PDB file of C-alpha atoms in Angstrom:
ATOM      1  CA  ASP A   1      13.404  -4.337  -3.833  1.00 64.00           C
ATOM      2  CA  ALA A   2      12.453  -6.430  -0.723  1.00 69.00           C
ATOM      3  CA  LYS A   3       8.323  -5.587  -0.586  1.00 90.00           C
ATOM      4  CA  THR A   4       6.649  -4.384   2.818  1.00 96.00           C
ATOM      5  CA  THR A   5       3.025  -4.954   3.658  1.00 96.00           C
ATOM      6  CA  GLN A   6       0.628  -2.165   5.706  1.00 97.00           C
ATOM      7  CA  PRO A   7      -2.850  -1.542   6.365  1.00 98.00           C
ATOM      8  CA  ASN A   8      -4.662   0.335   4.002  1.00 97.00           C
ATOM      9  CA  SER A   9      -5.898   2.401   6.736  1.00 97.00           C
ATOM     10  CA  MET A  10      -5.903   3.007  10.253  1.00 98.00           C
ATOM     11  CA  GLU A  11      -8.191   5.470  12.579  1.00 97.00           C
ATOM     12  CA  SER A  12      -6.972   7.066  16.305  1.00 96.00           C
ATOM     13  CA  ASN A  13      -8.321   9.737  18.588  1.00 96.00           C
ATOM     14  CA  GLU A  14      -6.395  12.585  19.009  1.00 96.00           C
ATOM     15  CA  GLU A  15      -4.111  12.611  21.906  1.00 95.00           C
ATOM     16  CA  GLU A  16      -3.736   9.118  21.726  1.00 95.00           C
ATOM     17  CA  PRO A  17      -1.027   6.706  21.263  1.00 96.00           C
ATOM     18  CA  VAL A  18      -0.918   5.231  17.246  1.00 97.00           C
ATOM     19  CA  HIS A  19       0.853   1.939  16.471  1.00 98.00           C
ATOM     20  CA  LEU A  20       1.265   1.595  12.699  1.00 98.00           C
ATOM     21  CA  PRO A  21       2.217  -2.126  11.832  1.00 98.00           C
ATOM     22  CA  CYS A  22       4.774  -3.020   8.677  1.00 98.00           C
ATOM     23  CA  ASN A  23       5.493  -6.868   7.510  1.00 97.00           C
ATOM     24  CA  HIS A  24       8.592  -7.057   5.760  1.00 96.00           C
ATOM     25  CA  SER A  25       9.486 -10.665   5.944  1.00 95.00           C
ATOM     26  CA  THR A  26      11.955 -10.829   2.628  1.00 93.00           C
ATOM     27  CA  ILE A  27      13.978  -8.172   4.510  1.00 94.00           C
ATOM     28  CA  SER A  28      17.499  -8.603   4.080  1.00 91.00           C
ATOM     29  CA  GLY A  29      20.495  -8.276   6.065  1.00 89.00           C
ATOM     30  CA  THR A  30      21.474  -4.730   4.287  1.00 86.00           C
ATOM     31  CA  ASP A  31      18.151  -3.438   4.340  1.00 91.00           C
ATOM     32  CA  TYR A  32      17.328  -0.426   6.633  1.00 92.00           C
ATOM     33  CA  ILE A  33      13.633   0.343   7.864  1.00 95.00           C
ATOM     34  CA  HIS A  34      12.553   3.928   6.940  1.00 95.00           C
ATOM     35  CA  TRP A  35       9.374   5.675   7.348  1.00 97.00           C
ATOM     36  CA  TYR A  36       7.888   8.418   5.491  1.00 98.00           C
ATOM     37  CA  ARG A  37       4.763  10.328   5.473  1.00 98.00           C
ATOM     38  CA  GLN A  38       2.689  12.586   3.278  1.00 97.00           C
ATOM     39  CA  LEU A  39       0.224  15.001   4.392  1.00 96.00           C
ATOM     40  CA  PRO A  40      -2.709  15.849   2.294  1.00 93.00           C
ATOM     41  CA  SER A  41      -1.093  17.937  -0.884  1.00 91.00           C
ATOM     42  CA  GLN A  42       2.407  17.877   0.419  1.00 94.00           C
ATOM     43  CA  GLY A  43       5.649  15.833  -0.633  1.00 96.00           C
ATOM     44  CA  PRO A  44       6.519  13.048   1.424  1.00 97.00           C
ATOM     45  CA  GLU A  45       8.475  13.984   4.960  1.00 97.00           C
ATOM     46  CA  TYR A  46      10.898  11.333   6.773  1.00 95.00           C
ATOM     47  CA  VAL A  47       9.837  10.405  10.029  1.00 97.00           C
ATOM     48  CA  ILE A  48      12.363   7.656  11.189  1.00 96.00           C
ATOM     49  CA  HIS A  49      14.868   4.617  10.273  1.00 93.00           C
ATOM     50  CA  GLY A  50      16.593   1.944  11.895  1.00 93.00           C
ATOM     51  CA  LEU A  51      18.370  -1.156  11.082  1.00 92.00           C
ATOM     52  CA  THR A  52      17.881  -3.319  14.206  1.00 94.00           C
ATOM     53  CA  SER A  53      17.450  -1.423  17.275  1.00 93.00           C
ATOM     54  CA  ASN A  54      14.619   0.780  18.238  1.00 95.00           C
ATOM     55  CA  VAL A  55      14.768   4.259  17.807  1.00 95.00           C
ATOM     56  CA  ASN A  56      13.518   6.991  18.813  1.00 96.00           C
ATOM     57  CA  ASN A  57      13.154  10.761  17.663  1.00 94.00           C
ATOM     58  CA  ARG A  58      11.152  13.703  18.361  1.00 92.00           C
ATOM     59  CA  MET A  59       8.796  12.742  15.914  1.00 91.00           C
ATOM     60  CA  ALA A  60       7.983   9.213  16.844  1.00 96.00           C
ATOM     61  CA  SER A  61       9.533   5.848  17.916  1.00 98.00           C
ATOM     62  CA  LEU A  62      10.112   2.415  15.507  1.00 98.00           C
ATOM     63  CA  ALA A  63       9.966  -0.587  17.229  1.00 98.00           C
ATOM     64  CA  ILE A  64      11.787  -3.332  15.381  1.00 97.00           C
ATOM     65  CA  ALA A  65      10.996  -7.026  16.071  1.00 97.00           C
ATOM     66  CA  GLU A  66      13.661  -9.263  16.752  1.00 96.00           C
ATOM     67  CA  ASP A  67      13.632 -11.093  13.650  1.00 96.00           C
ATOM     68  CA  ARG A  68      13.513  -7.779  11.560  1.00 96.00           C
ATOM     69  CA  LYS A  69      10.357  -9.342   9.785  1.00 96.00           C
ATOM     70  CA  SER A  70       8.193  -6.372  11.211  1.00 97.00           C
ATOM     71  CA  SER A  71       8.366  -3.023  12.514  1.00 98.00           C
ATOM     72  CA  THR A  72       5.872  -0.921  14.087  1.00 98.00           C
ATOM     73  CA  LEU A  73       5.844   2.915  13.860  1.00 98.00           C
ATOM     74  CA  ILE A  74       4.817   4.545  17.217  1.00 98.00           C
ATOM     75  CA  LEU A  75       3.093   8.312  17.348  1.00 97.00           C
ATOM     76  CA  HIS A  76       3.007   8.601  20.998  1.00 94.00           C
ATOM     77  CA  ARG A  77       0.632  11.127  21.103  1.00 95.00           C
ATOM     78  CA  ALA A  78      -1.845  11.252  17.511  1.00 95.00           C
ATOM     79  CA  THR A  79      -2.593  15.132  16.344  1.00 96.00           C
ATOM     80  CA  LEU A  80      -4.779  16.343  13.816  1.00 96.00           C
ATOM     81  CA  ARG A  81      -1.568  17.457  12.084  1.00 95.00           C
ATOM     82  CA  ASP A  82      -0.547  13.729  11.838  1.00 97.00           C
ATOM     83  CA  ALA A  83      -3.222  12.402   9.556  1.00 97.00           C
ATOM     84  CA  ALA A  84      -1.496  11.252   6.422  1.00 97.00           C
ATOM     85  CA  VAL A  85      -0.343   8.554   4.639  1.00 98.00           C
ATOM     86  CA  TYR A  86       2.577   6.986   6.490  1.00 98.00           C
ATOM     87  CA  TYR A  87       5.090   4.871   4.373  1.00 98.00           C
ATOM     88  CA  CYS A  88       7.308   1.773   5.270  1.00 97.00           C
ATOM     89  CA  ILE A  89      10.248   1.272   3.107  1.00 95.00           C
ATOM     90  CA  LEU A  90      13.284  -0.891   2.741  1.00 93.00           C
ATOM     91  CA  ARG A  91      16.178   0.937   1.659  1.00 89.00           C
ATOM     92  CA  ARG A  92      19.159  -0.916   1.207  1.00 83.00           C
ATOM     93  CA  THR A  93      22.694   0.666   2.875  1.00 75.00           C
ATOM     94  CA  GLY A  94      25.878   1.683   1.279  1.00 64.00           C
ATOM     95  CA  THR A  95      24.280   3.544  -1.541  1.00 63.00           C
ATOM     96  CA  ALA A  96      22.095   6.568  -2.241  1.00 69.00           C
ATOM     97  CA  SER A  97      19.305   4.067  -3.404  1.00 80.00           C
ATOM     98  CA  LYS A  98      16.155   5.313  -4.305  1.00 86.00           C
ATOM     99  CA  LEU A  99      13.006   4.713  -1.900  1.00 90.00           C
ATOM    100  CA  THR A 100      10.427   2.617  -3.425  1.00 91.00           C
ATOM    101  CA  PHE A 101       6.988   3.863  -2.009  1.00 95.00           C
ATOM    102  CA  GLY A 102       3.996   1.346  -1.469  1.00 93.00           C
ATOM    103  CA  THR A 103       0.275   2.407  -1.008  1.00 94.00           C
ATOM    104  CA  GLY A 104       1.024   3.004   2.450  1.00 97.00           C
ATOM    105  CA  THR A 105      -1.404   3.277   5.567  1.00 98.00           C
ATOM    106  CA  ARG A 106      -4.133   6.038   5.436  1.00 98.00           C
ATOM    107  CA  LEU A 107      -4.167   7.295   9.154  1.00 98.00           C
ATOM    108  CA  GLN A 108      -7.331   9.411   9.940  1.00 97.00           C
ATOM    109  CA  VAL A 109      -6.931  11.172  13.477  1.00 97.00           C
ATOM    110  CA  THR A 110     -10.489  12.391  15.160  1.00 95.00           C
ATOM    111  CA  LEU A 111     -11.284  14.404  17.566  1.00 89.00           C
TER     112      LEU A 111
ATOM    113  CA  GLU B   1      15.487  25.013   8.159  1.00 78.00           C
ATOM    114  CA  PRO B   2      16.761  24.391   4.636  1.00 81.00           C
ATOM    115  CA  GLU B   3      14.371  23.042   2.360  1.00 93.00           C
ATOM    116  CA  VAL B   4      13.781  21.912  -1.315  1.00 97.00           C
ATOM    117  CA  THR B   5      11.997  24.338  -3.464  1.00 97.00           C
ATOM    118  CA  GLN B   6      10.216  23.843  -6.648  1.00 98.00           C
ATOM    119  CA  THR B   7       8.691  25.949  -9.878  1.00 97.00           C
ATOM    120  CA  PRO B   8       6.649  26.223 -11.005  1.00 97.00           C
ATOM    121  CA  SER B   9       4.070  25.086  -8.582  1.00 97.00           C
ATOM    122  CA  HIS B  10       1.621  24.685 -11.270  1.00 97.00           C
ATOM    123  CA  GLN B  11       1.927  24.305 -14.983  1.00 97.00           C
ATOM    124  CA  VAL B  12      -0.477  23.612 -17.540  1.00 98.00           C
ATOM    125  CA  THR B  13       0.563  22.885 -21.137  1.00 98.00           C
ATOM    126  CA  GLN B  14      -0.399  21.511 -24.279  1.00 98.00           C
ATOM    127  CA  MET B  15       0.110  17.786 -25.571  1.00 98.00           C
ATOM    128  CA  GLY B  16       3.678  17.832 -27.589  1.00 97.00           C
ATOM    129  CA  GLN B  17       4.976  20.982 -25.537  1.00 98.00           C
ATOM    130  CA  GLU B  18       8.484  20.978 -23.606  1.00 98.00           C
ATOM    131  CA  VAL B  19       8.227  21.315 -19.976  1.00 98.00           C
ATOM    132  CA  ILE B  20      11.234  22.131 -17.705  1.00 98.00           C
ATOM    133  CA  LEU B  21      10.496  21.725 -14.015  1.00 98.00           C
ATOM    134  CA  ARG B  22      13.161  23.546 -11.929  1.00 97.00           C
ATOM    135  CA  CYS B  23      14.113  22.272  -8.120  1.00 98.00           C
ATOM    136  CA  VAL B  24      16.670  23.670  -5.786  1.00 97.00           C
ATOM    137  CA  PRO B  25      18.144  21.317  -3.644  1.00 96.00           C
ATOM    138  CA  ILE B  26      19.108  22.184  -0.494  1.00 94.00           C
ATOM    139  CA  SER B  27      23.020  23.498  -0.759  1.00 90.00           C
ATOM    140  CA  ASN B  28      25.220  21.071   0.714  1.00 88.00           C
ATOM    141  CA  HIS B  29      23.251  17.947  -0.552  1.00 91.00           C
ATOM    142  CA  LEU B  30      25.042  15.735  -3.025  1.00 90.00           C
ATOM    143  CA  TYR B  31      22.460  13.457  -4.268  1.00 92.00           C
ATOM    144  CA  PHE B  32      19.295  14.655  -6.386  1.00 94.00           C
ATOM    145  CA  TYR B  33      15.956  12.698  -7.280  1.00 96.00           C
ATOM    146  CA  TRP B  34      12.820  13.009  -9.505  1.00 98.00           C
ATOM    147  CA  TYR B  35       9.688  11.558  -8.457  1.00 98.00           C
ATOM    148  CA  ARG B  36       6.276  11.528  -9.518  1.00 98.00           C
ATOM    149  CA  GLN B  37       2.826  10.823  -8.454  1.00 98.00           C
ATOM    150  CA  ILE B  38      -0.327  10.438 -10.578  1.00 97.00           C
ATOM    151  CA  LEU B  39      -3.365  11.816  -8.718  1.00 95.00           C
ATOM    152  CA  GLY B  40      -4.700   9.161  -6.441  1.00 92.00           C
ATOM    153  CA  GLN B  41      -1.850   6.599  -7.057  1.00 94.00           C
ATOM    154  CA  LYS B  42       1.858   5.796  -5.553  1.00 95.00           C
ATOM    155  CA  VAL B  43       4.904   8.225  -5.580  1.00 97.00           C
ATOM    156  CA  GLU B  44       7.138   6.782  -8.229  1.00 97.00           C
ATOM    157  CA  PHE B  45      10.637   6.747  -8.453  1.00 96.00           C
ATOM    158  CA  LEU B  46      11.720   8.593 -11.970  1.00 97.00           C
ATOM    159  CA  VAL B  47      15.561   9.202 -11.162  1.00 97.00           C
ATOM    160  CA  SER B  48      18.468   9.799  -9.244  1.00 94.00           C
ATOM    161  CA  PHE B  49      21.629  11.786  -9.781  1.00 93.00           C
ATOM    162  CA  TYR B  50      24.914  12.408  -8.521  1.00 90.00           C
ATOM    163  CA  ASN B  51      28.445  13.756  -9.471  1.00 88.00           C
ATOM    164  CA  ASN B  52      26.635  15.124 -12.657  1.00 90.00           C
ATOM    165  CA  GLU B  53      25.472  11.842 -13.637  1.00 92.00           C
ATOM    166  CA  ILE B  54      22.196   9.857 -13.761  1.00 94.00           C
ATOM    167  CA  SER B  55      22.721   6.881 -10.911  1.00 91.00           C
ATOM    168  CA  GLU B  56      19.768   5.114 -11.500  1.00 92.00           C
ATOM    169  CA  LYS B  57      16.584   5.395 -13.749  1.00 95.00           C
ATOM    170  CA  SER B  58      13.342   3.596 -13.583  1.00 96.00           C
ATOM    171  CA  GLU B  59      11.285   2.386 -16.815  1.00 96.00           C
ATOM    172  CA  ILE B  60       9.136   5.469 -16.552  1.00 96.00           C
ATOM    173  CA  PHE B  61      12.180   7.732 -17.378  1.00 97.00           C
ATOM    174  CA  ASP B  62      12.621   7.030 -21.037  1.00 95.00           C
ATOM    175  CA  ASP B  63      14.092   9.044 -23.828  1.00 95.00           C
ATOM    176  CA  GLN B  64      11.367  12.074 -23.285  1.00 96.00           C
ATOM    177  CA  PHE B  65      12.936  12.756 -20.217  1.00 98.00           C
ATOM    178  CA  SER B  66      16.121  14.566 -19.054  1.00 98.00           C
ATOM    179  CA  VAL B  67      17.721  15.729 -16.019  1.00 97.00           C
ATOM    180  CA  GLU B  68      20.287  18.488 -15.318  1.00 95.00           C
ATOM    181  CA  ARG B  69      21.950  20.228 -12.765  1.00 93.00           C
ATOM    182  CA  PRO B  70      23.101  23.393 -15.148  1.00 86.00           C
ATOM    183  CA  ASP B  71      24.794  26.019 -12.480  1.00 86.00           C
ATOM    184  CA  GLY B  72      25.221  23.944  -9.656  1.00 79.00           C
ATOM    185  CA  SER B  73      22.228  25.086  -7.665  1.00 87.00           C
ATOM    186  CA  ASN B  74      19.337  24.262  -9.847  1.00 94.00           C
ATOM    187  CA  PHE B  75      18.287  20.653 -10.733  1.00 96.00           C
ATOM    188  CA  THR B  76      16.117  20.321 -13.429  1.00 97.00           C
ATOM    189  CA  LEU B  77      13.831  17.973 -15.280  1.00 98.00           C
ATOM    190  CA  LYS B  78      12.712  18.421 -18.565  1.00 98.00           C
ATOM    191  CA  ILE B  79      10.036  16.497 -20.460  1.00 98.00           C
ATOM    192  CA  ARG B  80      10.504  16.759 -24.151  1.00 97.00           C
ATOM    193  CA  SER B  81       7.410  15.963 -25.846  1.00 96.00           C
ATOM    194  CA  THR B  82       4.366  16.130 -23.312  1.00 97.00           C
ATOM    195  CA  LYS B  83       1.593  13.297 -23.083  1.00 97.00           C
ATOM    196  CA  LEU B  84      -1.494  13.290 -21.302  1.00 97.00           C
ATOM    197  CA  GLU B  85      -0.219  10.560 -19.127  1.00 97.00           C
ATOM    198  CA  ASP B  86       2.372  12.667 -17.999  1.00 98.00           C
ATOM    199  CA  SER B  87      -0.197  14.887 -15.796  1.00 98.00           C
ATOM    200  CA  ALA B  88       1.346  14.600 -12.357  1.00 98.00           C
ATOM    201  CA  MET B  89       2.408  15.984  -9.197  1.00 98.00           C
ATOM    202  CA  TYR B  90       6.529  15.727  -9.689  1.00 98.00           C
ATOM    203  CA  PHE B  91       8.636  16.079  -6.407  1.00 98.00           C
ATOM    204  CA  CYS B  92      12.230  16.995  -6.390  1.00 98.00           C
ATOM    205  CA  ALA B  93      14.245  15.658  -3.225  1.00 96.00           C
ATOM    206  CA  SER B  94      17.619  15.626  -2.159  1.00 94.00           C
ATOM    207  CA  THR B  95      19.870  14.229   0.533  1.00 91.00           C
ATOM    208  CA  LEU B  96      23.320  14.480   1.822  1.00 87.00           C
ATOM    209  CA  GLU B  97      23.975  10.915   2.372  1.00 77.00           C
ATOM    210  CA  GLY B  98      26.460   9.561   4.589  1.00 67.00           C
ATOM    211  CA  ARG B  99      24.445   8.045   7.543  1.00 68.00           C
ATOM    212  CA  PRO B 100      24.184   4.578   8.056  1.00 68.00           C
ATOM    213  CA  GLY B 101      21.079   3.037   6.175  1.00 70.00           C
ATOM    214  CA  GLY B 102      21.268   6.395   3.958  1.00 71.00           C
ATOM    215  CA  GLY B 103      20.406  10.018   5.148  1.00 79.00           C
ATOM    216  CA  GLU B 104      16.822  11.487   5.009  1.00 89.00           C
ATOM    217  CA  LEU B 105      15.622  12.454   1.999  1.00 92.00           C
ATOM    218  CA  PHE B 106      14.265  16.227   1.777  1.00 95.00           C
ATOM    219  CA  PHE B 107      11.229  16.539  -0.547  1.00 97.00           C
ATOM    220  CA  GLY B 108       9.612  19.806  -2.142  1.00 97.00           C
ATOM    221  CA  GLU B 109       6.395  20.570  -2.456  1.00 96.00           C
ATOM    222  CA  GLY B 110       5.895  19.290  -5.666  1.00 97.00           C
ATOM    223  CA  SER B 111       5.005  20.822  -9.145  1.00 98.00           C
ATOM    224  CA  ARG B 112       2.020  20.157 -10.715  1.00 98.00           C
ATOM    225  CA  LEU B 113       2.225  19.255 -14.026  1.00 98.00           C
ATOM    226  CA  THR B 114      -1.369  19.158 -16.346  1.00 98.00           C
ATOM    227  CA  VAL B 115      -1.188  18.269 -19.796  1.00 98.00           C
ATOM    228  CA  LEU B 116      -4.151  19.176 -21.847  1.00 97.00           C
TER     229      LEU B 116
END
């Protein structure tokens, strides 16, 4: 599986935007970029995914670099409820392939 | 909103005992997974299951582990003879698949297994 690199932790103030970076320099053409998060004491939760174009949904936006070697998850207004570990995962297309979780970025949101 | 449900939420067992963890995936989903997370560590893939057979399994998923979908709704993980190192949170997940890049996986809240 192609590897992703994320900062161990980040902090944000509530109501401010958060940009969570992810490097994936060995990404292949068939890899989609998925983001999941894990709130304390809960199972992982899907956030967003994309291939080449930027993507938006009700939870977040995903900005993908033109060369696809990096991406950024954007939370437009962080709330206390967004405090979680965020995982950037490459997933091969075409199969019900597994997700391989790394250590992720622990996001702390403060008042 | 449909959800994946897991039982029990917490099970304590003695080393060497058999344990069955149960999951009810979302009803129209076709692909099923088990993951585990040892306290303070990464979420680790165990096994994926489709069309009544294992699609992929990790090195962790040895002969002590088995999965079954006995009745079209439940999806179970059995650990035949538990070891201390099996103590972890076990997550079940399911997906409908079919979307480009893979459908989102829906995870349950987890079953915490404590082996004494």
